[in-house]
Amino acid sequence: MAAAEWLQAGLVRVLFYPTLLYTLLRGKMPGRAHRAWYHRIDSTVLLGALPLRNMTRQLVQDENVRGVITMNEEYETRFLCNSSQVHNWSPEEAVRAITKIRSHIHIRPGQLDVLKEFHKITVEAAKDETSDTKT
C-alpha cells in the first residue's frame, strides 16, 4: 500500500503544473470557456484559486484583500505565491458554501479536519478576546 500512496503523491505533483497552465489559459479565454480566478461571496470574502504573485497588487488595491487562507500543498505554493469570523460558519457550513459556488472543488476528509481545527482555534481566540475586554 505504501508504494501506491507514493506513486499517487508523485503523480499529483507531476500533474500540478500542467493543470495550473490549463487554469491560467481558461482565465484568459472569452465566453463560456472562461473560468474566473476568484468569485466574491460577499463584501468581505473572496473564494478562488490561490493568488499568484503577479495578482497580489491588484487584489490588495482593487479587492481590499488583507489575508489569504489556503489549503494547498506546500509544493503548490513554493514558487508561485506570497507565502475574525465574518459569517460564524461551522466548517461543514463553509464547505456547503464553497460547494454552491465552486462545485468542482472536493474537500477531502483531511482538509475538513484542518478546517475544524482552525475553527476551534479561532472560536477559542474570539472567546479569549471577549473575556479580556470585559475585565
PDB file of C-alpha atoms in Angstrom:
ATOM      1  CA  MET A   1       0.000   0.000   0.000  1.00  0.00           C
ATOM      2  CA  ALA A   2       2.853   2.428   0.729  1.00  0.00           C
ATOM      3  CA  ALA A   3       4.111   2.138  -2.853  1.00  0.00           C
ATOM      4  CA  ALA A   4       0.666   3.021  -4.228  1.00  0.00           C
ATOM      5  CA  GLU A   5       0.458   6.077  -1.968  1.00  0.00           C
ATOM      6  CA  TRP A   6       3.944   7.148  -3.025  1.00  0.00           C
ATOM      7  CA  LEU A   7       3.035   6.816  -6.712  1.00  0.00           C
ATOM      8  CA  GLN A   8      -0.183   8.752  -6.194  1.00  0.00           C
ATOM      9  CA  ALA A   9       1.656  11.572  -4.391  1.00  0.00           C
ATOM     10  CA  GLY A  10       4.218  11.722  -7.190  1.00  0.00           C
ATOM     11  CA  LEU A  11       1.545  11.739  -9.883  1.00  0.00           C
ATOM     12  CA  VAL A  12      -0.295  14.598  -8.182  1.00  0.00           C
ATOM     13  CA  ARG A  13       2.900  16.661  -8.124  1.00  0.00           C
ATOM     14  CA  VAL A  14       3.689  15.898 -11.776  1.00  0.00           C
ATOM     15  CA  LEU A  15       0.180  16.872 -12.900  1.00  0.00           C
ATOM     16  CA  PHE A  16       0.005  20.080 -10.855  1.00  0.00           C
ATOM     17  CA  TYR A  17       1.844  22.396 -13.275  1.00  0.00           C
ATOM     18  CA  PRO A  18       0.013  21.270 -16.438  1.00  0.00           C
ATOM     19  CA  THR A  19      -3.321  21.755 -14.681  1.00  0.00           C
ATOM     20  CA  LEU A  20      -2.172  25.170 -13.432  1.00  0.00           C
ATOM     21  CA  LEU A  21      -1.360  26.127 -17.035  1.00  0.00           C
ATOM     22  CA  TYR A  22      -4.809  24.905 -18.100  1.00  0.00           C
ATOM     23  CA  THR A  23      -6.438  27.018 -15.374  1.00  0.00           C
ATOM     24  CA  LEU A  24      -4.429  30.091 -16.415  1.00  0.00           C
ATOM     25  CA  LEU A  25      -5.486  29.626 -20.037  1.00  0.00           C
ATOM     26  CA  ARG A  26      -9.149  29.225 -19.044  1.00  0.00           C
ATOM     27  CA  GLY A  27      -8.865  32.505 -17.157  1.00  0.00           C
ATOM     28  CA  LYS A  28      -7.791  34.273 -20.367  1.00  0.00           C
ATOM     29  CA  MET A  29     -10.457  32.747 -22.633  1.00  0.00           C
ATOM     30  CA  PRO A  30     -13.582  34.709 -23.526  1.00  0.00           C
ATOM     31  CA  GLY A  31     -17.132  33.447 -23.312  1.00  0.00           C
ATOM     32  CA  ARG A  32     -18.326  30.171 -21.820  1.00  0.00           C
ATOM     33  CA  ALA A  33     -14.801  28.708 -21.683  1.00  0.00           C
ATOM     34  CA  HIS A  34     -13.696  31.454 -19.259  1.00  0.00           C
ATOM     35  CA  ARG A  35     -13.165  30.476 -15.622  1.00  0.00           C
ATOM     36  CA  ALA A  36     -12.722  33.328 -13.161  1.00  0.00           C
ATOM     37  CA  TRP A  37      -9.755  33.096 -10.798  1.00  0.00           C
ATOM     38  CA  TYR A  38     -12.000  34.017  -7.873  1.00  0.00           C
ATOM     39  CA  HIS A  39     -15.605  34.866  -7.008  1.00  0.00           C
ATOM     40  CA  ARG A  40     -16.875  37.360  -4.476  1.00  0.00           C
ATOM     41  CA  ILE A  41     -19.048  35.681  -1.852  1.00  0.00           C
ATOM     42  CA  ASP A  42     -19.940  38.908  -0.072  1.00  0.00           C
ATOM     43  CA  SER A  43     -18.359  42.278   0.687  1.00  0.00           C
ATOM     44  CA  THR A  44     -15.564  40.711   2.749  1.00  0.00           C
ATOM     45  CA  VAL A  45     -14.874  37.241   1.322  1.00  0.00           C
ATOM     46  CA  LEU A  46     -13.413  36.074  -1.987  1.00  0.00           C
ATOM     47  CA  LEU A  47     -13.282  32.387  -2.873  1.00  0.00           C
ATOM     48  CA  GLY A  48     -10.979  31.131  -5.557  1.00  0.00           C
ATOM     49  CA  ALA A  49      -7.665  29.783  -6.583  1.00  0.00           C
ATOM     50  CA  LEU A  50      -4.551  30.745  -4.686  1.00  0.00           C
ATOM     51  CA  PRO A  51      -3.452  34.186  -5.918  1.00  0.00           C
ATOM     52  CA  LEU A  52      -0.233  34.185  -7.892  1.00  0.00           C
ATOM     53  CA  ARG A  53       2.470  36.742  -7.105  1.00  0.00           C
ATOM     54  CA  ASN A  54       1.557  38.948 -10.054  1.00  0.00           C
ATOM     55  CA  MET A  55      -2.040  39.208  -8.763  1.00  0.00           C
ATOM     56  CA  THR A  56      -1.140  40.466  -5.300  1.00  0.00           C
ATOM     57  CA  ARG A  57      -1.132  44.205  -6.026  1.00  0.00           C
ATOM     58  CA  GLN A  58      -4.477  44.051  -7.863  1.00  0.00           C
ATOM     59  CA  LEU A  59      -6.117  42.034  -5.079  1.00  0.00           C
ATOM     60  CA  VAL A  60      -4.862  44.392  -2.384  1.00  0.00           C
ATOM     61  CA  GLN A  61      -5.746  47.593  -4.236  1.00  0.00           C
ATOM     62  CA  ASP A  62      -8.909  46.623  -6.137  1.00  0.00           C
ATOM     63  CA  GLU A  63     -10.429  43.978  -3.882  1.00  0.00           C
ATOM     64  CA  ASN A  64      -9.062  45.135  -0.493  1.00  0.00           C
ATOM     65  CA  VAL A  65      -7.628  41.674   0.281  1.00  0.00           C
ATOM     66  CA  ARG A  66      -5.821  41.647   3.628  1.00  0.00           C
ATOM     67  CA  GLY A  67      -5.171  37.939   4.092  1.00  0.00           C
ATOM     68  CA  VAL A  68      -5.280  34.575   2.360  1.00  0.00           C
ATOM     69  CA  ILE A  69      -6.222  31.226   3.820  1.00  0.00           C
ATOM     70  CA  THR A  70      -5.007  28.321   1.724  1.00  0.00           C
ATOM     71  CA  MET A  71      -5.414  24.585   1.905  1.00  0.00           C
ATOM     72  CA  ASN A  72      -2.830  23.979  -0.805  1.00  0.00           C
ATOM     73  CA  GLU A  73       0.037  21.578  -0.553  1.00  0.00           C
ATOM     74  CA  GLU A  74       3.438  23.150   0.166  1.00  0.00           C
ATOM     75  CA  TYR A  75       4.784  22.249  -3.292  1.00  0.00           C
ATOM     76  CA  GLU A  76       1.894  24.196  -4.868  1.00  0.00           C
ATOM     77  CA  THR A  77       2.835  27.423  -3.111  1.00  0.00           C
ATOM     78  CA  ARG A  78       6.630  27.239  -3.170  1.00  0.00           C
ATOM     79  CA  PHE A  79       7.283  29.242  -6.343  1.00  0.00           C
ATOM     80  CA  LEU A  80       4.006  30.868  -7.198  1.00  0.00           C
ATOM     81  CA  CYS A  81       2.595  32.918  -4.345  1.00  0.00           C
ATOM     82  CA  ASN A  82       3.384  35.122  -1.394  1.00  0.00           C
ATOM     83  CA  SER A  83       3.874  32.903   1.320  1.00  0.00           C
ATOM     84  CA  SER A  84     -12.153  37.442  12.691  1.00  0.00           C
ATOM     85  CA  GLN A  85     -15.051  35.311  11.734  1.00  0.00           C
ATOM     86  CA  VAL A  86     -17.475  37.157   9.490  1.00  0.00           C
ATOM     87  CA  HIS A  87     -20.121  34.521   8.861  1.00  0.00           C
ATOM     88  CA  ASN A  88     -19.686  32.474  12.014  1.00  0.00           C
ATOM     89  CA  TRP A  89     -19.997  29.307   9.899  1.00  0.00           C
ATOM     90  CA  SER A  90     -19.137  25.869  11.154  1.00  0.00           C
ATOM     91  CA  PRO A  91     -16.612  24.014   8.957  1.00  0.00           C
ATOM     92  CA  GLU A  92     -19.467  21.981   7.472  1.00  0.00           C
ATOM     93  CA  GLU A  93     -21.413  25.153   6.618  1.00  0.00           C
ATOM     94  CA  ALA A  94     -18.311  26.652   5.000  1.00  0.00           C
ATOM     95  CA  VAL A  95     -17.854  23.522   2.858  1.00  0.00           C
ATOM     96  CA  ARG A  96     -21.504  23.744   1.725  1.00  0.00           C
ATOM     97  CA  ALA A  97     -20.987  27.413   0.780  1.00  0.00           C
ATOM     98  CA  ILE A  98     -17.847  26.546  -1.194  1.00  0.00           C
ATOM     99  CA  THR A  99     -19.655  23.709  -2.983  1.00  0.00           C
ATOM    100  CA  LYS A 100     -22.501  26.003  -4.064  1.00  0.00           C
ATOM    101  CA  ILE A 101     -20.061  28.415  -5.701  1.00  0.00           C
ATOM    102  CA  ARG A 102     -17.426  26.003  -6.993  1.00  0.00           C
ATOM    103  CA  SER A 103     -18.997  22.588  -7.446  1.00  0.00           C
ATOM    104  CA  HIS A 104     -15.794  21.126  -8.935  1.00  0.00           C
ATOM    105  CA  ILE A 105     -13.969  21.514  -5.600  1.00  0.00           C
ATOM    106  CA  HIS A 106     -13.972  18.454  -3.369  1.00  0.00           C
ATOM    107  CA  ILE A 107     -12.924  18.844   0.263  1.00  0.00           C
ATOM    108  CA  ARG A 108     -11.082  15.738   1.423  1.00  0.00           C
ATOM    109  CA  PRO A 109     -11.536  14.435   4.980  1.00  0.00           C
ATOM    110  CA  GLY A 110      -8.046  15.628   5.962  1.00  0.00           C
ATOM    111  CA  GLN A 111      -8.828  19.125   4.709  1.00  0.00           C
ATOM    112  CA  LEU A 112     -12.081  19.145   6.681  1.00  0.00           C
ATOM    113  CA  ASP A 113     -10.093  18.149   9.766  1.00  0.00           C
ATOM    114  CA  VAL A 114      -7.823  21.172   9.206  1.00  0.00           C
ATOM    115  CA  LEU A 115     -10.879  23.422   8.878  1.00  0.00           C
ATOM    116  CA  LYS A 116     -12.312  22.025  12.104  1.00  0.00           C
ATOM    117  CA  GLU A 117      -9.046  22.631  13.965  1.00  0.00           C
ATOM    118  CA  PHE A 118      -8.776  26.178  12.569  1.00  0.00           C
ATOM    119  CA  HIS A 119     -12.399  26.839  13.550  1.00  0.00           C
ATOM    120  CA  LYS A 120     -11.764  25.557  17.067  1.00  0.00           C
ATOM    121  CA  ILE A 121      -8.706  27.802  17.457  1.00  0.00           C
ATOM    122  CA  THR A 122     -10.466  30.908  16.133  1.00  0.00           C
ATOM    123  CA  VAL A 123     -13.550  30.344  18.310  1.00  0.00           C
ATOM    124  CA  GLU A 124     -11.336  29.985  21.388  1.00  0.00           C
ATOM    125  CA  ALA A 125      -9.360  33.107  20.445  1.00  0.00           C
ATOM    126  CA  ALA A 126     -12.576  35.077  19.980  1.00  0.00           C
ATOM    127  CA  LYS A 127     -13.791  33.935  23.409  1.00  0.00           C
ATOM    128  CA  ASP A 128     -10.463  35.000  24.959  1.00  0.00           C
ATOM    129  CA  GLU A 129     -10.713  38.445  23.319  1.00  0.00           C
ATOM    130  CA  THR A 130     -14.276  38.875  24.569  1.00  0.00           C
ATOM    131  CA  SER A 131     -13.354  37.941  28.123  1.00  0.00           C
ATOM    132  CA  ASP A 132     -10.293  40.254  28.005  1.00  0.00           C
ATOM    133  CA  THR A 133     -12.433  43.252  27.012  1.00  0.00           C
ATOM    134  CA  LYS A 134     -14.967  42.577  29.774  1.00  0.00           C
ATOM    135  CA  THR A 135     -12.364  42.641  32.564  1.00  0.00           C
TER     136      THR A 135
END
